[in-house]
Coordinates of C-alpha atoms in Angstrom, one line a residue:
Chain A
M1 CA 51.4 -2.7 3.5
K2 CA 48.6 -5.3 3.8
I3 CA 45.4 -5.1 1.8
N4 CA 42.7 -7.0 3.6
Q5 CA 39.3 -8.3 2.1
I6 CA 36.9 -5.1 3.1
Q7 CA 39.5 -2.8 1.2
I8 CA 39.5 -4.9 -1.8
T9 CA 35.9 -4.8 -2.1
T10 CA 35.6 -1.3 -1.7
L11 CA 37.7 -0.5 -4.4
I12 CA 35.8 -3.0 -6.7
F13 CA 32.5 -1.2 -5.7
L14 CA 34.3 2.5 -6.0
F15 CA 35.6 1.1 -9.5
I16 CA 32.0 0.0 -10.5
F17 CA 30.4 3.5 -9.5
V18 CA 32.9 5.7 -11.2
I19 CA 32.2 3.5 -14.5
M20 CA 28.5 3.8 -13.8
V21 CA 28.7 7.7 -13.4
I22 CA 30.7 8.1 -16.7
T23 CA 28.3 6.1 -18.5
V24 CA 25.3 8.1 -17.2
S25 CA 26.8 11.3 -17.2
G26 CA 27.7 10.5 -21.2
K27 CA 24.0 9.7 -21.8
I28 CA 22.3 12.7 -20.3
Y29 CA 24.3 15.1 -22.8
Q30 CA 23.4 13.2 -25.8
T31 CA 20.7 15.5 -27.7
D32 CA 20.3 13.1 -31.0
F33 CA 17.5 11.1 -29.7
D34 CA 14.0 12.2 -28.8
S35 CA 14.0 11.7 -25.1
R36 CA 10.1 12.3 -25.2
A37 CA 9.1 9.5 -27.3
A38 CA 7.5 7.2 -24.6
S39 CA 5.5 10.1 -22.9
Q40 CA 4.2 11.1 -26.6
Y41 CA 3.2 7.7 -27.3
Y42 CA 1.3 7.2 -24.3
L43 CA -0.5 10.4 -24.8
N44 CA -1.3 9.5 -28.4
N45 CA -2.4 5.8 -28.2
G46 CA -3.3 5.4 -24.3
L47 CA -7.0 5.7 -25.0
E48 CA -7.1 3.3 -27.7
E49 CA -4.8 0.8 -26.4
T50 CA -6.2 1.0 -22.6
G51 CA -9.8 2.3 -23.2
S52 CA -9.7 4.5 -19.9
A53 CA -10.0 8.2 -20.0
N54 CA -7.6 8.9 -17.1
I55 CA -4.4 8.9 -18.7
V56 CA -2.6 9.0 -15.4
N57 CA -4.4 5.6 -14.5
S58 CA -4.0 3.7 -17.6
I59 CA 0.1 4.4 -17.3
V60 CA 0.1 3.4 -13.6
W61 CA -2.2 0.2 -14.0
D62 CA -1.6 -0.8 -17.6
F63 CA 1.3 0.5 -19.3
R64 CA 3.5 -0.1 -15.9
G65 CA 1.6 -2.8 -14.3
Y66 CA 4.5 -4.9 -13.2
D67 CA 5.9 -1.7 -11.7
T68 CA 2.7 -1.0 -9.7
L69 CA 2.8 -4.7 -8.7
G70 CA 6.2 -4.1 -7.2
E71 CA 4.9 -1.0 -5.3
E72 CA 1.9 -3.0 -3.7
S73 CA 4.6 -5.9 -2.6
V74 CA 6.8 -2.8 -1.1
L75 CA 3.9 -1.8 0.9
F76 CA 3.0 -5.1 2.0
I77 CA 6.5 -5.8 3.2
A78 CA 6.5 -2.4 5.0
A79 CA 3.3 -3.4 6.7
T80 CA 4.4 -6.6 7.7
G81 CA 7.7 -5.0 9.1
V82 CA 5.4 -2.5 11.2
Y83 CA 3.3 -5.6 12.4
F84 CA 6.4 -7.5 13.7
L85 CA 8.0 -4.6 15.0
S86 CA 4.9 -3.9 16.9
L87 CA 4.8 -7.5 18.5
A88 CA 8.4 -7.0 19.6
L89 CA 7.8 -3.6 21.2
R90 CA 4.2 -5.3 22.6
K91 CA 6.4 -7.7 24.2
S92 CA 8.9 -5.6 25.8
I93 CA 6.3 -3.4 27.2
D94 CA 4.6 -6.7 28.7
R95 CA 8.2 -7.7 30.4
R96 CA 8.7 -4.2 31.7
D97 CA 5.0 -4.1 33.2
K98 CA 5.7 -7.2 34.7
K99 CA 8.8 -6.1 36.6
K100 CA 6.6 -3.3 37.9
G101 CA 3.7 -5.4 38.5
E102 CA 1.2 -3.2 37.1
K103 CA -0.2 -2.9 33.4
T104 CA -0.1 0.4 31.7
K105 CA -0.5 1.9 28.2
S106 CA 2.4 3.0 26.1
K107 CA 2.6 6.8 27.2
L108 CA 3.8 8.0 23.6
L109 CA 1.1 6.3 21.8
T110 CA -1.7 7.3 24.2
K111 CA -0.4 11.0 24.0
I112 CA -0.7 10.7 20.0
T113 CA -4.2 9.3 20.1
K114 CA -5.4 11.9 22.6
I115 CA -4.6 15.0 19.9
Chain B
M1 CA -12.1 8.3 24.0
D2 CA -14.3 11.5 24.3
A3 CA -17.9 11.6 23.2
I4 CA -17.6 14.1 20.5
I5 CA -14.8 12.0 18.6
R6 CA -16.6 8.8 19.0
T7 CA -20.0 10.4 17.6
A8 CA -18.3 12.4 14.9
T9 CA -16.3 9.1 13.7
R10 CA -19.7 7.3 13.9
V11 CA -21.4 9.9 11.6
L12 CA -18.3 10.2 9.2
F13 CA -17.4 6.6 8.6
P14 CA -20.1 5.5 6.0
V15 CA -19.6 8.7 4.0
I16 CA -15.8 8.1 4.0
L17 CA -16.4 4.6 3.2
L18 CA -18.7 5.5 0.2
F19 CA -16.5 8.1 -1.0
G20 CA -13.7 5.8 -1.2
I21 CA -15.5 3.3 -2.9
Y22 CA -16.6 5.9 -5.7
I23 CA -13.0 6.9 -6.1
S24 CA -12.1 3.2 -6.6
V25 CA -15.1 2.4 -9.0
N26 CA -14.9 5.7 -11.1
G27 CA -11.0 5.7 -11.2
H28 CA -10.5 5.2 -14.9
I29 CA -12.8 8.3 -16.0
T30 CA -12.2 10.8 -13.3
P31 CA -9.0 11.8 -11.4
G32 CA -8.3 9.1 -8.7
G33 CA -7.6 5.3 -8.8
G34 CA -6.6 2.3 -6.9
F35 CA -3.9 3.9 -4.6
P36 CA -6.0 7.1 -3.6
A37 CA -9.0 5.1 -3.0
G38 CA -7.1 2.8 -0.8
V39 CA -5.7 5.4 1.3
I40 CA -9.3 7.1 1.9
L41 CA -10.9 3.7 2.8
G42 CA -7.9 3.1 5.4
T43 CA -8.4 6.9 6.8
A44 CA -11.9 5.7 7.4
F45 CA -11.0 2.6 9.3
L46 CA -8.2 4.6 11.3
L47 CA -10.9 7.3 12.3
L48 CA -13.1 4.4 13.8
A49 CA -10.1 2.8 15.7
I50 CA -9.4 6.4 17.2
G51 CA -13.2 6.8 18.3
A52 CA -13.6 3.3 19.4
D53 CA -13.8 2.1 23.2
E54 CA -10.8 -0.1 24.4
T55 CA -13.2 -3.4 24.7
S56 CA -14.6 -3.2 21.1
I57 CA -11.7 -2.8 19.1
D58 CA -10.4 -6.4 19.2
A59 CA -14.1 -7.4 18.1
R60 CA -13.8 -5.2 14.9
I61 CA -10.3 -5.8 13.5
S62 CA -9.2 -9.5 13.7
K63 CA -5.5 -9.4 12.9
K64 CA -5.2 -13.0 11.6
N65 CA -7.9 -12.4 9.2
V66 CA -6.4 -9.0 8.0
M67 CA -2.8 -10.9 7.0
Y68 CA -4.8 -13.9 5.4
L69 CA -6.7 -11.5 3.3
K70 CA -3.8 -9.4 2.4
G71 CA -2.1 -12.3 1.1
S72 CA -4.7 -13.7 -0.9
F73 CA -5.3 -10.5 -2.6
A74 CA -1.6 -10.2 -3.6
I75 CA -2.0 -13.7 -5.3
F76 CA -5.2 -12.4 -6.8
L77 CA -3.5 -9.1 -8.4
L78 CA -0.5 -11.1 -9.6
L79 CA -2.9 -13.6 -11.5
I80 CA -4.9 -10.6 -13.0
V81 CA -2.0 -8.9 -14.3
I82 CA -0.4 -12.1 -15.8
E83 CA -4.2 -12.9 -17.5
G84 CA -4.5 -9.4 -18.4
Y85 CA -2.2 -9.8 -21.4
I86 CA -4.1 -12.6 -22.8
I87 CA -7.8 -11.6 -22.5
R88 CA -7.5 -7.8 -22.6
N89 CA -8.3 -7.2 -26.2
N90 CA -11.6 -9.3 -25.8
I91 CA -12.7 -7.2 -23.2
L92 CA -11.8 -4.0 -24.9
K93 CA -14.0 -4.9 -27.9
T94 CA -17.0 -5.1 -25.7
Q95 CA -16.5 -1.6 -24.2
D96 CA -17.3 2.1 -25.1
F97 CA -15.1 4.9 -24.0
F98 CA -16.1 7.1 -21.3
E99 CA -18.4 5.3 -19.8
I100 CA -18.3 3.3 -16.4
W101 CA -17.8 0.0 -18.5
S102 CA -14.8 0.9 -20.1
G103 CA -11.2 1.0 -19.2
G104 CA -10.7 -2.7 -20.1
F105 CA -8.3 -4.2 -17.5
T106 CA -7.6 -0.9 -15.5
F107 CA -11.1 -1.1 -14.1
F108 CA -10.5 -4.4 -12.3
L109 CA -7.1 -3.5 -11.0
N110 CA -8.4 -0.2 -9.6
I111 CA -10.8 -2.0 -7.4
I112 CA -8.6 -4.8 -6.1
G113 CA -5.3 -2.5 -5.9
G114 CA -7.6 -0.1 -3.7
F115 CA -8.4 -3.0 -1.5
M116 CA -4.9 -4.1 -1.4
V117 CA -3.9 -0.6 -0.3
L118 CA -6.7 -0.6 2.2
L119 CA -5.7 -4.1 4.0
G120 CA -1.9 -2.8 4.0
I121 CA -3.1 0.2 6.0
L122 CA -5.4 -1.8 8.3
I123 CA -2.3 -4.0 9.3
I124 CA -0.5 -0.8 10.1
V125 CA -3.3 0.4 12.0
Y126 CA -3.9 -2.6 14.2
S127 CA -0.3 -2.8 15.1
F128 CA -0.5 0.6 16.6
I129 CA -3.5 -0.6 18.5
M130 CA -2.1 -3.6 19.5
T131 CA 0.9 -1.6 21.2
M132 CA -1.5 0.7 22.8
Y133 CA -3.5 -1.6 24.8
P134 CA -1.9 -3.9 27.5
P135 CA -1.5 -7.5 26.2
R136 CA -3.1 -10.8 27.4
E137 CA -1.7 -14.1 28.1
D138 CA -3.8 -15.8 25.4
D139 CA -2.5 -13.6 22.9
W140 CA 0.9 -15.2 22.4
K141 CA -0.2 -18.8 21.7

């Protein structure tokens, strides 16, 4: 039996996945460390370190600021994707209408906005 | 669009805008923050886009301006996150807890992050409007 490249890569990824599952499942059942240390630290020192009374806001924008920066960039990338998708959709609508010889709205979107 | 929707959106638009700005500015004391404020402001503009006429939509939102604004706000947010670790303690010394001028650094980030979420939603709303109405030839240049 001949083994090709795709099968080898699949085997490597399966191996890595099994190793990750074993490691993570070992960590879950460990009980000798305090799993709530980080949240207790935020509750105790959040007001003094960030100055904001809203503890959720201080976690989101201060303690985990880089996480929020990543979320904002994800939103930006999603919005840009929607924009270029709509450019392509509009171009195809334009082409279809030129075939028909008349300009019409997209039927689905007019139905949505009429509600 | 219908006259009832048009009039209702004209009445509701400044109220929703004011509420969104309040949520954004007061986010470090009361529940709220940058993300909900941006979504509320985006809802105001979505209502405006639904209630407007076909001819007046292009005058209100310009797609190139929205894209440039979003990019500049992204760079501004990156700068303020990096800068915060240098000047944060100096700002915190001048502030009192539970006041408007508190929260150090989350106060600025709430406002700028809220505007970034608003501009992201504006791009999506403008894309939907763009597919709704028939294209013109000079849009493709």
